[in-house]
C-alpha cells in the first residue's frame, strides 16, 4: 500500500542557539559551532509529518512558489549512463565531474506553470557526492572528506547560501541580490529570470531521503537564521572566505515538508540555493534495515574468511506501518539473504552467488546523491527558449 506521509525526525537549530545578528540587517543568527561538534548541542530533532509528493493525486511541485521542483533527466542516455557509473563506483572522479558539467551545461528542462530552466553554468566549486548508510550508519568510516567525495548525508535542515553573504558577496562584489531571483528575510527579488539553484540528483535514496519545505509555509523573519559555516575542512579558500554564510532554521508546526519515496537518477531536484530549507532524514524502518545490513556484513566477512559460519537469528521483521514500499522490499531482500546464507558451501560457487547478492542488497540501502550549484535562467517554456544547446 502506498504511504502518503511519514512521521520522522528532522534536525532544527535549538531555540537556545539563537542570538541577534549584529550586521544591521535586523535578522537572527544561529551560533556557529565546529562542523565536527556535538550535533545534539546545536540541533534538536523535531517530529514532522513529511509528505510523499510521488503519492497518487498529489498536486505538481512548483519551483517559483514552493522553492523546489523535480525535473526529468531521462531523455539523455549519455547522462543516465554516466550517473549509473557513478552510482556503481560509489564515488565521482574528476573526469566524470567534468563530463557531468559538460552534459548539463546548455540543457533546458521543462518546469511547471509553462516555465523552463536553462542551465548556463555549473559552478566549479560545490559539486559533491554524499553517501550515508541506513539509520545514520557510516558505510565507509575510513574515507576522508575531500572536495567531492567522502561527504556524509546532511543531518540538519539548512539553506545553502545567503545572497548577501560569503562567498557570493566577494565573488559578485555585492551584486548578487540585484542579479539573482531570491526570497530572503530582509528583501527579495522576484523579477530576475536569473536563478542560483541546487541540482540534486538522487543516485539512490530508499533510505535517508531529502526533505524539502514548501516555502510558502515558512515564516522567514521568525524562523530563518543566519549561520556561518566553517569550510576549511573541505575547501581551500582565502582568509576572508573561510566561512560560508548559509541559513539555519527553527522548527514550526506550520511548516510543510516533502520527500519522494523512490526517486532515482532519472529525476533530479532543482531548488533555490539562496534559502530553500532542506536536509535528509531517517525513514521509519531504517533501524531494521541497519540491523539486516550489519548481519549481512558480518556473514559476508565470515564467508570470505572461509571459516565456520554462525547463522543469525532471523527474527520476524517488525516494520513500522509507514515504512515506504521500496524500503520494505529492500529490507525483505536482505532478510531473505540472511536466512539463506550457504553455511556448508564455503568456497563453492553457491557462496559466490550469495556474496554477490548480499553486496547488491546492502548497497541498495545506502543513500547516494550528487549535488551541484547551477546558474540558470527561468524562461517561458516556448520556442526558442526551450531549445537545448546543440539541439
Ligand atoms: Fe544543502
Coordinates of C-alpha atoms and ligand atoms in Angstrom, one line a residue:
X1 CA 0.0 0.0 0.0
X2 CA 1.3 3.5 -0.8
X3 CA 2.4 5.5 2.2
X4 CA 1.2 9.1 1.7
X5 CA 3.3 10.6 4.5
X6 CA 5.7 9.5 7.2
X7 CA 6.3 10.8 10.7
X8 CA 10.0 11.4 11.1
X9 CA 12.6 13.5 12.9
X10 CA 14.1 16.5 11.2
X11 CA 17.0 18.3 12.7
X12 CA 16.5 22.0 13.5
X13 CA 18.5 24.7 15.3
X14 CA 17.7 24.8 19.0
X15 CA 16.0 27.9 20.1
X16 CA 18.7 28.4 22.8
X17 CA 21.3 28.7 20.0
X18 CA 19.8 31.8 18.5
X19 CA 21.3 35.3 19.0
X20 CA 20.7 38.7 17.5
X21 CA 22.7 39.3 14.4
X22 CA 24.9 42.4 14.6
X23 CA 25.1 43.2 10.9
X24 CA 22.4 45.8 10.9
X25 CA 20.0 43.6 8.8
X26 CA 17.6 43.1 11.7
X27 CA 18.0 39.3 11.4
X28 CA 18.6 36.5 13.9
X29 CA 21.6 34.3 13.9
X30 CA 22.4 30.7 14.9
X31 CA 25.7 30.4 16.9
X32 CA 28.5 28.8 14.8
X33 CA 29.9 25.6 16.2
X34 CA 32.6 23.5 14.7
X35 CA 31.4 21.1 12.0
X36 CA 32.6 18.1 14.0
X37 CA 31.0 19.4 17.1
X38 CA 28.2 17.7 19.1
X39 CA 25.1 17.6 16.9
X40 CA 22.8 17.4 20.0
X41 CA 24.2 20.6 21.5
X42 CA 23.4 22.7 18.4
X43 CA 20.4 20.9 16.9
X44 CA 17.3 19.2 18.1
X45 CA 15.2 16.6 16.4
X46 CA 11.6 17.5 15.9
X47 CA 8.8 15.1 14.8
X48 CA 7.5 16.3 11.5
X49 CA 5.0 14.9 9.0
X50 CA 6.8 14.5 5.7
X51 CA 4.5 14.0 2.7
X52 CA 5.5 11.8 -0.2
X53 CA 4.9 14.0 -3.2
X54 CA 5.0 11.0 -5.5
X55 CA 1.8 9.6 -4.0
X56 CA -1.1 9.5 -6.5
X57 CA -3.2 12.6 -6.7
X58 CA -0.5 14.9 -5.3
X59 CA -0.5 18.3 -7.0
X60 CA 2.6 19.2 -9.1
X61 CA 5.5 20.8 -7.4
X62 CA 6.2 24.4 -8.3
X63 CA 9.7 25.9 -8.2
X64 CA 8.7 29.5 -8.1
X65 CA 6.1 29.1 -5.3
X66 CA 7.4 26.3 -3.2
X67 CA 11.2 26.8 -3.7
X68 CA 11.8 23.4 -5.3
X69 CA 10.6 21.1 -8.1
X70 CA 11.7 17.9 -9.9
X71 CA 13.0 17.8 -13.4
X72 CA 13.4 14.8 -15.7
X73 CA 16.9 13.7 -16.7
X74 CA 15.6 10.6 -18.5
X75 CA 16.0 11.9 -22.1
X76 CA 19.8 11.9 -22.1
X77 CA 21.2 8.4 -22.4
X78 CA 24.7 9.8 -22.0
X79 CA 23.8 11.4 -18.7
X80 CA 21.9 8.3 -17.5
X81 CA 24.9 6.1 -18.3
X82 CA 27.3 8.4 -16.5
X83 CA 25.1 8.6 -13.4
X84 CA 24.7 4.8 -13.3
X85 CA 28.6 4.5 -13.5
X86 CA 29.0 7.0 -10.6
X87 CA 26.3 5.2 -8.5
X88 CA 28.1 1.8 -9.1
X89 CA 31.5 3.2 -8.3
X90 CA 30.2 4.9 -5.1
X91 CA 32.3 7.9 -5.9
X92 CA 32.8 10.6 -8.6
X93 CA 36.1 11.1 -10.4
X94 CA 37.4 14.4 -11.7
X95 CA 36.9 13.2 -15.2
X96 CA 33.3 12.2 -14.5
X97 CA 32.6 15.6 -12.9
X98 CA 33.9 17.4 -16.0
X99 CA 31.7 15.2 -18.2
X100 CA 28.7 15.8 -16.0
X101 CA 29.2 19.6 -16.2
X102 CA 29.6 19.3 -20.0
X103 CA 26.4 17.3 -20.4
X104 CA 24.3 19.6 -18.2
X105 CA 25.6 23.0 -19.4
X106 CA 23.2 24.4 -22.0
X107 CA 20.4 21.9 -21.3
X108 CA 16.9 23.1 -20.9
X109 CA 14.4 21.4 -18.6
X110 CA 10.6 22.0 -18.5
X111 CA 9.1 23.1 -15.3
X112 CA 5.6 23.6 -14.1
X113 CA 3.4 26.6 -15.0
X114 CA 4.8 26.8 -18.5
X115 CA 8.3 27.7 -17.5
X116 CA 11.6 26.0 -18.3
X117 CA 15.1 26.2 -16.8
X118 CA 18.1 26.7 -19.0
X119 CA 21.4 25.7 -17.4
X120 CA 24.0 28.4 -18.1
X121 CA 26.8 27.2 -15.8
X122 CA 27.6 24.5 -13.3
X123 CA 29.8 26.1 -10.6
X124 CA 33.3 24.8 -10.3
X125 CA 33.0 24.6 -6.5
X126 CA 30.3 22.7 -4.7
X127 CA 29.9 19.5 -6.8
X128 CA 29.8 16.8 -4.2
X129 CA 28.7 13.3 -3.7
X130 CA 27.1 12.2 -0.5
X131 CA 26.8 8.7 0.9
X132 CA 25.1 7.5 4.1
X133 CA 24.0 4.1 5.4
X134 CA 20.6 3.2 6.8
X135 CA 19.7 4.8 10.1
X136 CA 22.8 7.0 10.2
X137 CA 25.3 4.1 9.8
X138 CA 28.6 5.3 8.4
X139 CA 29.3 2.9 5.5
X140 CA 32.9 3.9 4.8
X141 CA 34.2 5.5 8.1
X142 CA 37.8 5.4 6.9
X143 CA 37.3 7.6 3.8
X144 CA 38.4 11.2 4.4
X145 CA 36.2 14.1 3.3
X146 CA 37.6 15.7 0.2
X147 CA 36.3 18.3 -2.1
X148 CA 33.9 16.0 -4.0
X149 CA 33.9 12.6 -2.1
X150 CA 33.7 11.4 1.4
X151 CA 30.7 13.6 2.4
X152 CA 28.2 12.2 4.8
X153 CA 24.5 12.9 4.4
X154 CA 23.4 16.4 5.7
X155 CA 21.7 16.0 9.1
X156 CA 20.4 19.4 9.8
X157 CA 17.8 21.4 7.9
X158 CA 19.6 24.3 6.3
X159 CA 19.6 26.7 3.3
X160 CA 22.7 26.7 1.2
X161 CA 23.6 30.4 0.7
X162 CA 22.8 33.9 1.9
X163 CA 22.5 36.1 -1.2
X164 CA 24.2 38.9 0.7
X165 CA 26.8 36.6 2.3
X166 CA 30.2 35.0 1.7
X167 CA 31.4 33.8 -0.8
X168 CA 28.7 35.3 -3.1
X169 CA 29.3 38.8 -1.7
X170 CA 33.1 38.6 -2.7
X171 CA 32.6 36.8 -5.9
X172 CA 29.9 39.2 -7.3
X173 CA 31.1 42.3 -5.4
X174 CA 27.7 42.8 -3.7
X175 CA 25.6 42.5 -6.9
X176 CA 24.1 39.1 -6.2
X177 CA 20.8 40.4 -4.7
X178 CA 20.3 42.5 -7.8
X179 CA 21.1 39.8 -10.3
X180 CA 19.6 36.7 -8.8
X181 CA 16.0 36.0 -8.1
X182 CA 15.7 35.3 -4.3
X183 CA 13.5 35.4 -1.2
X184 CA 15.4 36.5 1.8
X185 CA 14.0 37.6 5.2
X186 CA 15.3 41.1 4.6
X187 CA 14.4 41.5 1.0
X188 CA 13.6 39.7 -2.2
X189 CA 14.0 39.9 -5.9
X190 CA 11.0 38.3 -7.7
X191 CA 11.6 39.7 -11.1
X192 CA 15.0 38.5 -12.2
X193 CA 15.0 35.4 -14.5
X194 CA 18.5 34.5 -13.3
X195 CA 18.5 31.9 -10.6
X196 CA 21.1 30.1 -8.5
X197 CA 19.8 26.6 -7.9
X198 CA 21.0 23.3 -6.5
X199 CA 20.7 20.5 -8.9
X200 CA 20.3 17.5 -6.6
X201 CA 20.5 14.1 -8.2
X202 CA 19.4 11.1 -6.1
X203 CA 21.6 8.2 -7.4
X204 CA 19.6 6.1 -5.0
X205 CA 17.7 7.1 -1.9
X206 CA 15.5 4.3 -0.5
X207 CA 17.0 5.5 2.8
X208 CA 17.9 8.9 4.2
X209 CA 15.8 10.8 1.6
X210 CA 16.0 14.6 1.1
X211 CA 13.2 16.6 2.8
X212 CA 12.3 20.0 1.3
X213 CA 10.0 22.6 2.7
X214 CA 7.1 24.3 0.9
X215 CA 8.5 27.8 1.3
X216 CA 5.0 29.3 1.4
X217 CA 4.7 27.7 4.9
X218 CA 7.9 29.3 6.2
X219 CA 7.8 32.4 8.5
X220 CA 11.2 33.6 7.3
X221 CA 11.5 36.6 9.7
X222 CA 10.9 34.4 12.7
X223 CA 12.5 31.0 11.7
X224 CA 15.2 31.7 9.2
X225 CA 18.6 32.3 10.8
X226 CA 22.0 33.5 9.5
X227 CA 24.6 30.9 10.1
X228 CA 28.4 31.0 9.4
X229 CA 29.5 27.5 8.2
X230 CA 33.2 26.8 8.7
X231 CA 34.6 25.4 5.4
X232 CA 38.3 24.8 6.0
X233 CA 37.7 21.0 6.4
X234 CA 36.7 20.6 2.7
X235 CA 37.5 23.8 0.8
X236 CA 40.8 25.7 0.2
X237 CA 39.8 29.3 0.4
X238 CA 41.4 32.6 1.2
X239 CA 41.1 34.0 4.8
X240 CA 38.1 36.4 4.1
X241 CA 36.1 33.5 2.6
X242 CA 36.7 30.8 5.3
X243 CA 33.1 30.8 6.4
X244 CA 30.1 30.3 4.2
X245 CA 27.1 32.4 5.1
X246 CA 24.3 29.9 4.9
X247 CA 20.9 29.6 6.6
X248 CA 19.7 27.6 9.6
X249 CA 16.1 27.1 10.6
X250 CA 13.9 26.8 13.7
X251 CA 11.1 24.4 13.7
X252 CA 7.4 25.5 13.5
X253 CA 4.3 23.4 13.3
X254 CA 3.0 25.3 10.2
X255 CA 6.0 24.2 8.1
X256 CA 5.1 21.6 5.4
X257 CA 7.7 19.1 4.3
X258 CA 8.0 16.8 1.3
X259 CA 10.1 13.8 0.1
X260 CA 9.9 11.2 -2.6
X261 CA 10.0 7.6 -1.6
X262 CA 11.6 6.1 -4.7
X263 CA 13.3 8.8 -6.7
X264 CA 16.2 7.6 -8.8
X265 CA 18.5 9.4 -11.2
X266 CA 16.1 9.7 -14.0
X267 CA 14.8 12.7 -12.0
X268 CA 16.6 15.5 -10.1
X269 CA 15.5 18.2 -7.7
X270 CA 16.1 21.8 -8.6
X271 CA 15.8 24.0 -5.5
X272 CA 16.7 27.6 -4.6
X273 CA 20.3 27.7 -3.3
X274 CA 19.5 31.1 -1.8
X275 CA 17.4 29.8 1.1
X276 CA 15.3 26.8 0.3
X277 CA 15.2 24.7 3.6
X278 CA 16.3 21.1 3.1
X279 CA 18.0 18.3 4.8
X280 CA 18.0 14.5 5.0
X281 CA 16.1 12.4 7.5
X282 CA 15.8 8.8 8.6
X283 CA 12.7 6.9 7.4
X284 CA 10.6 4.7 9.5
X285 CA 12.0 1.2 9.2
X286 CA 15.6 2.2 8.7
X287 CA 16.6 0.8 12.1
X288 CA 15.6 -2.7 10.8
X289 CA 17.4 -2.0 7.5
X290 CA 20.6 -1.2 9.5
X291 CA 20.2 -4.4 11.5
X292 CA 19.9 -6.5 8.4
X293 CA 22.8 -4.6 6.7
X294 CA 25.1 -5.3 9.7
X295 CA 24.0 -9.0 9.8
X296 CA 24.8 -9.4 6.1
X297 CA 28.1 -7.6 6.5
X298 CA 29.1 -10.0 9.3
X299 CA 28.1 -13.1 7.3
X300 CA 29.9 -11.8 4.3
X301 CA 33.1 -11.4 6.3
X302 CA 32.7 -14.9 7.7
X303 CA 32.2 -16.4 4.3
X304 CA 35.1 -14.5 2.8
X305 CA 37.3 -15.6 5.7
X306 CA 36.4 -19.2 4.9
X307 CA 35.7 -20.3 8.5
X308 CA 32.6 -21.7 10.1
X309 CA 29.5 -19.6 9.6
X310 CA 27.4 -18.6 12.6
X311 CA 23.9 -18.3 11.4
X312 CA 22.0 -15.2 12.6
X313 CA 18.7 -15.3 14.4
X314 CA 16.3 -14.4 11.6
X315 CA 13.8 -12.6 13.9
X316 CA 10.5 -11.6 12.5
X317 CA 10.7 -8.2 10.7
X318 CA 8.7 -5.8 12.6
X319 CA 8.4 -2.8 10.4
X320 CA 6.5 0.4 11.3
X321 CA 3.2 0.8 9.4
X322 CA 4.5 3.8 7.5
X323 CA 7.6 2.1 6.1
X324 CA 7.7 3.0 2.4
X325 CA 7.1 0.2 -0.1
X326 CA 10.6 0.4 -1.7
X327 CA 12.3 0.3 1.7
X328 CA 10.1 -2.6 2.8
X329 CA 11.1 -4.6 -0.3
X330 CA 14.8 -3.8 0.2
X331 CA 14.6 -5.0 3.8
X332 CA 12.8 -8.2 2.9
X333 CA 15.5 -8.9 0.3
X334 CA 18.2 -8.5 2.9
X335 CA 16.3 -10.6 5.4
X336 CA 15.9 -13.4 2.8
X337 CA 19.7 -13.4 2.2
X338 CA 20.4 -13.5 6.0
X339 CA 18.1 -16.6 6.3
X340 CA 19.7 -18.4 3.3
X341 CA 23.4 -17.9 3.9
X342 CA 25.0 -21.1 2.5
X343 CA 26.7 -22.3 5.7
X344 CA 28.0 -25.5 4.2
X345 CA 29.2 -24.1 0.9
X346 CA 32.2 -22.0 1.8
X347 CA 34.5 -21.6 -1.2
X348 CA 31.9 -23.0 -3.6
X349 CA 30.0 -21.3 -6.4
X350 CA 26.8 -21.1 -4.3
X351 CA 28.7 -19.0 -1.8
X352 CA 30.0 -16.6 -4.6
X353 CA 26.5 -16.1 -5.9
X354 CA 25.2 -15.4 -2.3
X355 CA 28.1 -13.0 -1.7
X356 CA 27.3 -11.0 -4.9
X357 CA 23.6 -10.9 -4.0
X358 CA 24.4 -9.8 -0.4
X359 CA 26.7 -6.9 -1.7
X360 CA 24.0 -5.8 -4.1
X361 CA 21.2 -5.9 -1.4
X362 CA 23.4 -4.0 1.1
X363 CA 24.4 -1.4 -1.5
X364 CA 20.7 -0.7 -2.3
X365 CA 20.1 0.7 1.2
X366 CA 23.0 3.1 1.0
X367 CA 21.8 6.6 0.2
X368 CA 24.0 8.1 -2.6
X369 CA 23.4 11.5 -4.2
X370 CA 25.1 14.2 -6.2
X371 CA 24.6 17.9 -5.8
X372 CA 25.9 20.9 -7.6
X373 CA 25.3 24.6 -7.9
X374 CA 23.9 25.8 -11.1
X375 CA 23.3 29.3 -12.6
X376 CA 20.3 29.1 -14.8
X377 CA 17.6 31.1 -16.5
X378 CA 13.9 30.8 -15.7
X379 CA 12.2 31.2 -19.0
X380 CA 8.8 30.8 -20.6
X381 CA 8.6 27.2 -22.0
X382 CA 8.1 28.3 -25.6
X383 CA 10.3 28.2 -28.7
X384 CA 13.1 29.4 -29.0
X385 CA 13.8 29.3 -25.2
X386 CA 13.1 25.6 -24.8
X387 CA 15.9 24.6 -27.2
X388 CA 18.9 22.9 -25.5
X389 CA 22.3 23.9 -26.7
X390 CA 23.1 21.8 -29.7
X391 CA 19.5 20.6 -30.3
Ligands
LIG1 FE1 22.5 21.8 1.3

